[in-house]
Tab-separated table of C-alpha atoms and ligand atoms in Angstrom:
chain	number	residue	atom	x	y	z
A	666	UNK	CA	25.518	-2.542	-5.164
A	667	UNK	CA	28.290	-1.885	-2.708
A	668	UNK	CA	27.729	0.589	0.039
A	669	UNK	CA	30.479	3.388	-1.775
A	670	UNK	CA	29.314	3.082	-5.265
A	671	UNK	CA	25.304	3.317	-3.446
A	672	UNK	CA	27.069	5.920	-1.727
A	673	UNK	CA	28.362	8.108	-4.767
A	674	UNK	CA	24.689	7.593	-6.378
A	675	UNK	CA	23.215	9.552	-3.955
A	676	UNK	CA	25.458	12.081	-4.068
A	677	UNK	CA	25.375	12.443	-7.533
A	678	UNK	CA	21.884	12.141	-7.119
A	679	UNK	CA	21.973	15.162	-4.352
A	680	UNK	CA	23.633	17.444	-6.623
A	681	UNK	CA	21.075	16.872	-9.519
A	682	UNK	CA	18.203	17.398	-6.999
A	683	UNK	CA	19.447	19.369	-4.373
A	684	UNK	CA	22.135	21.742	-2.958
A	685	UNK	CA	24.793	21.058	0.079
A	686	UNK	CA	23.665	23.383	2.852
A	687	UNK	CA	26.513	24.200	4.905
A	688	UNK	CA	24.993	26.325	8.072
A	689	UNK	CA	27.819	26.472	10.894
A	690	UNK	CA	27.206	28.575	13.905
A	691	UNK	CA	23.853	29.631	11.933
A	692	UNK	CA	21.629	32.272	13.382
A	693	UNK	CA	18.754	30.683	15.055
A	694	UNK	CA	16.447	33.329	13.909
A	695	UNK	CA	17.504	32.149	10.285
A	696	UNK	CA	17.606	28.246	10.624
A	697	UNK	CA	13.786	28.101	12.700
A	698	UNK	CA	10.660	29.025	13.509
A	699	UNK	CA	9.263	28.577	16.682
A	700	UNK	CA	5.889	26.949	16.240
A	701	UNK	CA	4.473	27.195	20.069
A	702	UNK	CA	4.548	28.205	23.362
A	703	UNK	CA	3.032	31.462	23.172
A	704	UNK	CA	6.581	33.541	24.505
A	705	UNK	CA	7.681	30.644	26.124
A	706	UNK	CA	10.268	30.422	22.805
A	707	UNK	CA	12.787	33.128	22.682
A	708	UNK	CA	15.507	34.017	20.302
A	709	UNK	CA	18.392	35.934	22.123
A	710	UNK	CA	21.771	37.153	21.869
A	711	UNK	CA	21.244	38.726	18.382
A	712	UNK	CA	19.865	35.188	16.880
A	713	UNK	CA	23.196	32.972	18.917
A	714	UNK	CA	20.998	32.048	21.693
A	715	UNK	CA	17.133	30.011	21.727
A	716	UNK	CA	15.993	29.086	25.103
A	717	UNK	CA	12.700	26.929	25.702
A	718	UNK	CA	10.702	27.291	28.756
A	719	UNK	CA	7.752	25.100	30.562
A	720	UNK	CA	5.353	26.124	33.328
A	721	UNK	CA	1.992	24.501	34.382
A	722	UNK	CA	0.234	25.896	31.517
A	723	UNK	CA	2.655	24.829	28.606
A	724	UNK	CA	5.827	23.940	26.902
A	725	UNK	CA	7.385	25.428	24.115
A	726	UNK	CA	8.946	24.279	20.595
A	727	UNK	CA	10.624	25.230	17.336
A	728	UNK	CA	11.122	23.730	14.000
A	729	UNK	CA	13.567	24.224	11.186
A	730	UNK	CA	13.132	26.469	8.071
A	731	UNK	CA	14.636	23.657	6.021
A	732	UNK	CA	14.046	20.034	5.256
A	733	UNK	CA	16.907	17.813	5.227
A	734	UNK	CA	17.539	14.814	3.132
A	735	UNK	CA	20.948	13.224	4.871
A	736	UNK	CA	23.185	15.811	6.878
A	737	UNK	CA	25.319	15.724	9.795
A	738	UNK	CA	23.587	18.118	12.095
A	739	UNK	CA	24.909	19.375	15.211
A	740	UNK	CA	23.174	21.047	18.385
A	741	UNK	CA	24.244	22.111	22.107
A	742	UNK	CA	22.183	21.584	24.403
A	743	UNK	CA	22.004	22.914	28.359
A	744	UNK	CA	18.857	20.919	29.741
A	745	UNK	CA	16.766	21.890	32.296
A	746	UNK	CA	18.947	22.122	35.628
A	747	UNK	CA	17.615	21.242	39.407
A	748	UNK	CA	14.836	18.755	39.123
A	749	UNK	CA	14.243	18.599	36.672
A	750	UNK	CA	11.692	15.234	37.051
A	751	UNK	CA	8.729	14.565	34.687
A	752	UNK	CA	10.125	17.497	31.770
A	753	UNK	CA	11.194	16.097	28.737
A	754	UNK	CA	13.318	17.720	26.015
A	755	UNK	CA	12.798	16.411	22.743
A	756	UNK	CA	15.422	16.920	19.703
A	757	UNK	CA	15.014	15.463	16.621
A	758	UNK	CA	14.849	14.732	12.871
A	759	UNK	CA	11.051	13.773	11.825
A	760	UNK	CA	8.852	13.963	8.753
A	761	UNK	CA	5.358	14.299	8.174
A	762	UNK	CA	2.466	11.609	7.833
A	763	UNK	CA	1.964	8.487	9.251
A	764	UNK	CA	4.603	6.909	7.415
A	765	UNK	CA	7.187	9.223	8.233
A	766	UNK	CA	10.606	8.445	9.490
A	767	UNK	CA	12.253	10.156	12.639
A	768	UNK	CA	15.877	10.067	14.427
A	769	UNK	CA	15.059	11.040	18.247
A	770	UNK	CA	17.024	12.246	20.760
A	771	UNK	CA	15.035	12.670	24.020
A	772	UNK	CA	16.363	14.169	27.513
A	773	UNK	CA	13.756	12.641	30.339
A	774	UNK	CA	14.551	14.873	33.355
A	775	UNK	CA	15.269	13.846	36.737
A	776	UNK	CA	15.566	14.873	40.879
A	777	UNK	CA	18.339	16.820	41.416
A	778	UNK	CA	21.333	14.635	41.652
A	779	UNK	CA	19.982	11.868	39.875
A	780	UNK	CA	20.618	10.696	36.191
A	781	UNK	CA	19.256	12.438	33.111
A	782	UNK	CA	18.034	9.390	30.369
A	783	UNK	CA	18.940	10.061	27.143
A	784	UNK	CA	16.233	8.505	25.104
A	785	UNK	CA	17.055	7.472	21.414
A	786	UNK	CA	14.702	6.219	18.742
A	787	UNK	CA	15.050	5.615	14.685
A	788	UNK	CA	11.807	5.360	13.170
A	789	UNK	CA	11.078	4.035	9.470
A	790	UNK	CA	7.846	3.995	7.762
A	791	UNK	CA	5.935	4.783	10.703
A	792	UNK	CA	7.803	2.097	12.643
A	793	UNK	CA	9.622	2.740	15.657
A	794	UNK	CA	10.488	0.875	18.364
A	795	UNK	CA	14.001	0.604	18.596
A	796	UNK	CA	14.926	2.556	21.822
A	797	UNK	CA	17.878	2.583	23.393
A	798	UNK	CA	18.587	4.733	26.571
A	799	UNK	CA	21.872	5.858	28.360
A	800	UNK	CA	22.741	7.946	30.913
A	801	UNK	CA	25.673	10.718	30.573
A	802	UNK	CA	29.042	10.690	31.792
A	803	UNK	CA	28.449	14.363	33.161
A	804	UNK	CA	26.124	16.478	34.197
A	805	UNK	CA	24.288	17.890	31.092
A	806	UNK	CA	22.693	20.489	33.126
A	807	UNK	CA	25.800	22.458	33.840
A	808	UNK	CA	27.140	23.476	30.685
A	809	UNK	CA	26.161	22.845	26.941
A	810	UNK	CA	27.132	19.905	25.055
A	811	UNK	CA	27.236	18.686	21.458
A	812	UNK	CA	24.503	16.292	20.268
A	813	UNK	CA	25.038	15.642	16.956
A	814	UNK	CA	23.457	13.128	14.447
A	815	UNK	CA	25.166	12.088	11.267
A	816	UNK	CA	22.821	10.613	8.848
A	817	UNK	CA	23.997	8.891	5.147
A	818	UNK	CA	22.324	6.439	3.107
A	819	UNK	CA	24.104	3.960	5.207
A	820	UNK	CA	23.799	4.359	8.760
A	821	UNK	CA	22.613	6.598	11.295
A	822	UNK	CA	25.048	7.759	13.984
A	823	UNK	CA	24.113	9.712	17.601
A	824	UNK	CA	27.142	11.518	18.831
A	825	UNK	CA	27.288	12.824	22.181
A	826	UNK	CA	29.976	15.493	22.391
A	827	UNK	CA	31.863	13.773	19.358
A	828	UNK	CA	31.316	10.445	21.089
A	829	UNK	CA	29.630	7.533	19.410
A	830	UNK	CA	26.785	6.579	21.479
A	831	UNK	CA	24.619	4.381	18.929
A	832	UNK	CA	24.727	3.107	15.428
A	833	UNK	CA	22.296	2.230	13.364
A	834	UNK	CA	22.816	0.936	10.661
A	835	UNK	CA	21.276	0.276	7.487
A	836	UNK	CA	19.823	-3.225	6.839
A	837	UNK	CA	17.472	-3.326	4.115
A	838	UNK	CA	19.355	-6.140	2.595
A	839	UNK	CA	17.512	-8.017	5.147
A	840	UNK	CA	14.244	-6.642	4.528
A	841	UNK	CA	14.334	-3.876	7.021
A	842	UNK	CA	13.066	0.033	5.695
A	843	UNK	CA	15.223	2.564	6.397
A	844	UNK	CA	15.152	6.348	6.562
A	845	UNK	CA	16.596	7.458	3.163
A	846	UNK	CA	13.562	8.888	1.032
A	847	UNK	CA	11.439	11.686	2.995
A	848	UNK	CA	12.744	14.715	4.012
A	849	UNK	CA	12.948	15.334	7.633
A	850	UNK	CA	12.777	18.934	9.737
A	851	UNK	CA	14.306	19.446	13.112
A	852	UNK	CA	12.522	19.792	15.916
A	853	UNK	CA	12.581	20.496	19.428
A	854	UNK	CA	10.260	20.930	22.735
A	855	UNK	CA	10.132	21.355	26.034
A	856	UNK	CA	7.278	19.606	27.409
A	857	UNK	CA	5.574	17.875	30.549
A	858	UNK	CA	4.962	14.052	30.416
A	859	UNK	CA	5.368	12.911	34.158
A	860	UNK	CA	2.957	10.660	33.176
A	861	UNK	CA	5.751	8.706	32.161
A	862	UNK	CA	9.078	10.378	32.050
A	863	UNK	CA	10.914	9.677	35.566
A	864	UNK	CA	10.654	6.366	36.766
A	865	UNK	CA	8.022	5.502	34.470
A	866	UNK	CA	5.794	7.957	35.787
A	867	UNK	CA	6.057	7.791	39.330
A	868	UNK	CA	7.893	11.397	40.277
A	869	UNK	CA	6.008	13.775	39.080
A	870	UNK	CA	6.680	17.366	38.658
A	871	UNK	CA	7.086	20.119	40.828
A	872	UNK	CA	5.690	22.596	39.485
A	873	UNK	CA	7.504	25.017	42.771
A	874	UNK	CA	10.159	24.664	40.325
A	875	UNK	CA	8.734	26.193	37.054
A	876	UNK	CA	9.368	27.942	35.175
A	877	UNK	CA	11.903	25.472	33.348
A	878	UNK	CA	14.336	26.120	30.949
A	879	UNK	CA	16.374	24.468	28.192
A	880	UNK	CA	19.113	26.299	26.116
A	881	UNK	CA	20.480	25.627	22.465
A	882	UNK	CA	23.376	27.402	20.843
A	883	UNK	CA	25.944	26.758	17.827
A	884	UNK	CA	23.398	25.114	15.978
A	885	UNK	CA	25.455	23.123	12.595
A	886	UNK	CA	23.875	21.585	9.485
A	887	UNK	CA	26.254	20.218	6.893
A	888	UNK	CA	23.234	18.704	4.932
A	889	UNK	CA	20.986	17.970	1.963
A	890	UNK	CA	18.463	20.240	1.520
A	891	UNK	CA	16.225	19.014	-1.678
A	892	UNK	CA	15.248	21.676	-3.825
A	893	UNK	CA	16.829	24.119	-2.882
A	894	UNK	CA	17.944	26.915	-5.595
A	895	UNK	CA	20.912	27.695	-4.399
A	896	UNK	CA	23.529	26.440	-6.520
A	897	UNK	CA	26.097	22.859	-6.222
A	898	UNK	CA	29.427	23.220	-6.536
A	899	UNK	CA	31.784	20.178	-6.478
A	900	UNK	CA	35.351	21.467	-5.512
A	901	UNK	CA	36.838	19.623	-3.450
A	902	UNK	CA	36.456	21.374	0.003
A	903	UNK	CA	32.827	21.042	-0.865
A	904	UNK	CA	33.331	17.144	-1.408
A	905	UNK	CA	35.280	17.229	1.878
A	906	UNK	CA	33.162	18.930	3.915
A	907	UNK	CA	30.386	16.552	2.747
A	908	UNK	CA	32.521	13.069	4.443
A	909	UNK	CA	29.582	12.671	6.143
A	910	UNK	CA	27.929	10.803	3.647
A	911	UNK	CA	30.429	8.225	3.825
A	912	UNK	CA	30.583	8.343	7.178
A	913	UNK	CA	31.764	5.078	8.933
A	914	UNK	CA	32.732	4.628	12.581
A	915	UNK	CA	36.998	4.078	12.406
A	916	UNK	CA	38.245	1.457	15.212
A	917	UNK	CA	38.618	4.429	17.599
A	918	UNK	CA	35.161	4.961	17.372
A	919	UNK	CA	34.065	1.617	17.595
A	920	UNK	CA	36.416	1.585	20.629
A	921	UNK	CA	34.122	4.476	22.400
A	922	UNK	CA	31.244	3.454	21.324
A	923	UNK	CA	31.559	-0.179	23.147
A	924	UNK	CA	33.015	1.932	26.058
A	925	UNK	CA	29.513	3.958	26.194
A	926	UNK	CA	27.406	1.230	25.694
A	927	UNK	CA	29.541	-0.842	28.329
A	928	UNK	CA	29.232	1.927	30.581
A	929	UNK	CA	26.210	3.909	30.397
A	930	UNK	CA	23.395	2.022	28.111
A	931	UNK	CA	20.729	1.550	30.477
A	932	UNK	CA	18.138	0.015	27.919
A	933	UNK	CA	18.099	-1.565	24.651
A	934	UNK	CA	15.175	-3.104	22.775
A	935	UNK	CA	17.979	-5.570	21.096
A	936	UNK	CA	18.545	-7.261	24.511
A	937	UNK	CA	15.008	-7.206	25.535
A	938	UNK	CA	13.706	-10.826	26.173
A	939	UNK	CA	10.381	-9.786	27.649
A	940	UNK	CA	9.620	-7.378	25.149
A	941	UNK	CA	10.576	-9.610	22.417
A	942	UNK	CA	9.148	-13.347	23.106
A	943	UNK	CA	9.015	-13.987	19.884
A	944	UNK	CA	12.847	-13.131	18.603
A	945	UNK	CA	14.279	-10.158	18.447
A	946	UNK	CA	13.346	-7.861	15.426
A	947	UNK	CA	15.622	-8.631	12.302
A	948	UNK	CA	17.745	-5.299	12.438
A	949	UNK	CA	19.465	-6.356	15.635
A	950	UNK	CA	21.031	-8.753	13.579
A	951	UNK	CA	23.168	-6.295	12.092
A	952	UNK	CA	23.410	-3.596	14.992
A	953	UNK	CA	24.618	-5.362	17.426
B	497	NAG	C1	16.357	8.844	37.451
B	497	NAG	O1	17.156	8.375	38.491
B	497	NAG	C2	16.905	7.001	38.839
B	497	NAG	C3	17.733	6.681	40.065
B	497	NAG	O2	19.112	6.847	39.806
B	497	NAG	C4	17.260	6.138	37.620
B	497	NAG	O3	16.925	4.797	37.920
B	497	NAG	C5	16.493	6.600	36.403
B	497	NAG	O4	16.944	5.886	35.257
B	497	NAG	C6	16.719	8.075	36.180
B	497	NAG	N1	16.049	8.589	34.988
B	497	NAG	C7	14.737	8.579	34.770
B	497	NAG	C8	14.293	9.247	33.519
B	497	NAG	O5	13.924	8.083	35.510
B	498	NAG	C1	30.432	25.407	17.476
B	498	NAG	O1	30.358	24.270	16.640
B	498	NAG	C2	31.486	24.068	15.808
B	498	NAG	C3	31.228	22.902	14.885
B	498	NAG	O2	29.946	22.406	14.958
B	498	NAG	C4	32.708	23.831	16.682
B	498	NAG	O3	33.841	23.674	15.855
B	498	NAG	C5	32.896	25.020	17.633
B	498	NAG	O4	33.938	24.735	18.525
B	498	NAG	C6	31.613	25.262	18.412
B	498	NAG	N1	31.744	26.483	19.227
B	498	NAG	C7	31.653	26.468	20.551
B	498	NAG	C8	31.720	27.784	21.222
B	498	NAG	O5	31.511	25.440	21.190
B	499	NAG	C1	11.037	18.573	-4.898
B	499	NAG	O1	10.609	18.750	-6.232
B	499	NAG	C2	9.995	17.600	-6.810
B	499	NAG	C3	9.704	17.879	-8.279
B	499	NAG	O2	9.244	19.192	-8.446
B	499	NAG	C4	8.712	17.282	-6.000
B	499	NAG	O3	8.097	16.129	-6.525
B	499	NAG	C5	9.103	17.038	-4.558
B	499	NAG	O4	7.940	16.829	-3.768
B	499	NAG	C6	9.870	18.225	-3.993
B	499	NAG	N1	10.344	17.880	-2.671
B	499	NAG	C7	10.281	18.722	-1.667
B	499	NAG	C8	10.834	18.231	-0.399
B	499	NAG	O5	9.817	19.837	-1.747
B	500	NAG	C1	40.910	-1.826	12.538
B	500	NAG	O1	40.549	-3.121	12.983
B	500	NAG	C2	40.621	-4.119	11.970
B	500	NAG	C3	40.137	-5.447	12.531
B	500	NAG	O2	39.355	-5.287	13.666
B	500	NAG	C4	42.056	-4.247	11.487
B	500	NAG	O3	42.138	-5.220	10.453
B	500	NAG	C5	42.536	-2.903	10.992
B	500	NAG	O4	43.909	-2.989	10.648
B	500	NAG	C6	42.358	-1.826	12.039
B	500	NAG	N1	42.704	-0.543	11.471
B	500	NAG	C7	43.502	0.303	12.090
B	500	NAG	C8	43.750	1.586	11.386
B	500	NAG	O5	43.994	0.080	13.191
């Protein structure tokens, strides 16, 4: 089956199972729940505003109302500012069990002045392992920024402010699972692992500095939510608004995506010899 005609299955599939969601500039007090932290969590700004905070007794999280089955889903993000060394703020996709499948985004903090790492990982079955890491081409504690992930039967795409940082794509045709049949929630945490965060471990956290604070606003989910009553229409602003699901990276993108992972790609497990003795695991074939 070609990738379009795969393509319009699932979406003919999607409207037989499941409604469009369309949540843009959604009210955080609507879209989650925050699951921990004891009032470390807080909704603000009449539901615009959810900031996280860590001290020395605990993080924080939230997850979303809704499961999503494919979506493009975009967040910004203002990360922890100062030093922010041994916090880690986790975004991501994820569903439940042990053979669930994730999409991670991961901000491991750092000293003041030196690099955040953004962390990425695509899990399948209960299979992960496919990390790649960059650092940012500005400072990501001084202002928010969009981190969006765009998710279709095909690929999976990480966008940093509407930049292509990674691609992965899917290669099943090799014998390679991929994320397309569980659900997945959003979730997100503010957390201490300098057990392993900043230089693998070695600064730890200074906890002078607490408490510390993350910030999300403009949360945007142009997704799939199964079973959901609401109804399907299929005009054709609703078919437009749902590109996504065909969503392929044009030679522009390709163009910035090569420059970021030229640039700023500090780790990738498709390059990693050491890691890797025995060859490299068969979707690097077709990501790279
Ligand atoms: C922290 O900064 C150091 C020095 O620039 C860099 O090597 C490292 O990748 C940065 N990030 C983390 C999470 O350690
Ligand atoms: C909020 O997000 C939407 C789309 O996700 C974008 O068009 C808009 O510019 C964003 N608003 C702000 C204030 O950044
Ligand atoms: C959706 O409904 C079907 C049939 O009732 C059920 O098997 C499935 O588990 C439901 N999925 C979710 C995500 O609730
Ligand atoms: C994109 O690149 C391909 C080959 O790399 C080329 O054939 C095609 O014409 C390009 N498309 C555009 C719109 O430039």
């Amino acid at each position: 089956m070609t990738s379009s005609s795969n393509s319009r299955l699932v979406l003919v599939m999607c409207f037989m199972i499941s409604a469009f969601g369309i949540a843009i500039g959604a009210k955080f007090d609507q879209e989650f729940d925050i699951t921990w932290g004891d009032g470390r969590a807080k909704i603000l700004n009449n539901g615009d505003l959810l900031t996280l905070t860590l001290d020395k007794i605990s993080g924080s999280g939230f997850q979303s109302k809704n499961e999503y089955l494919f979506g493009k889903i975009d967040m910004q993000l203002k990360l922890v500012h100062g030093n922010s060394a041994g916090t880690v703020t986790a975004y991501y996709l994820s569903s439940q069990g042990a053979t669930h499948d994730e999409i991670d985004f991961e901000f491991l903090g750092n000293l003041s002045g030196d690099p955040y790492t953004l962390h990425t990982n695509v899990f399948s079955q209960g299979k992960g392992n496919r990390e790649q890491q960059f650092h940012l081409w500005f400072d990501p504690t001084a202002d928010f920024h969009t981190y969006s992930i765009t998710w279709n039967p095909q690929r999976i795409i990480f966008y940093v402010d509407g930049t292509p940082i990674r691609e992965y794509k899917n290669s099943e045709s090799i014998g390679v699972s991929y994320p397309k049949n569980q659900p997945m929630r959003i979730y997100s945490s503010l957390w201490n692992a300098d057990d392993w965060a900043t230089r693998g471990g070695l600064v730890k956290t200074d906890w002078s500095q607490a408490p510390f604070s993350a910030s999300y606003r403009n949360f945007s989910a142009n997704a799939c939510i199964p079973n959901s009553s609401s109804s399907c229409s299929s005009n054709s602003a609703t078919l437009t608004s749902n590109s996504w699901l065909n969503e392929e990276l044009d030679n522009t993108s390709q163009e910035r995506l090569k420059w970021v992972q030229k640039n700023y790609m500090v780790y990738d497990y498709c390059t990693d010899s050491k890691r890797f003795p025995q060859g490299f695991p068969a979707d690097c074939v077709q990501n790279n």
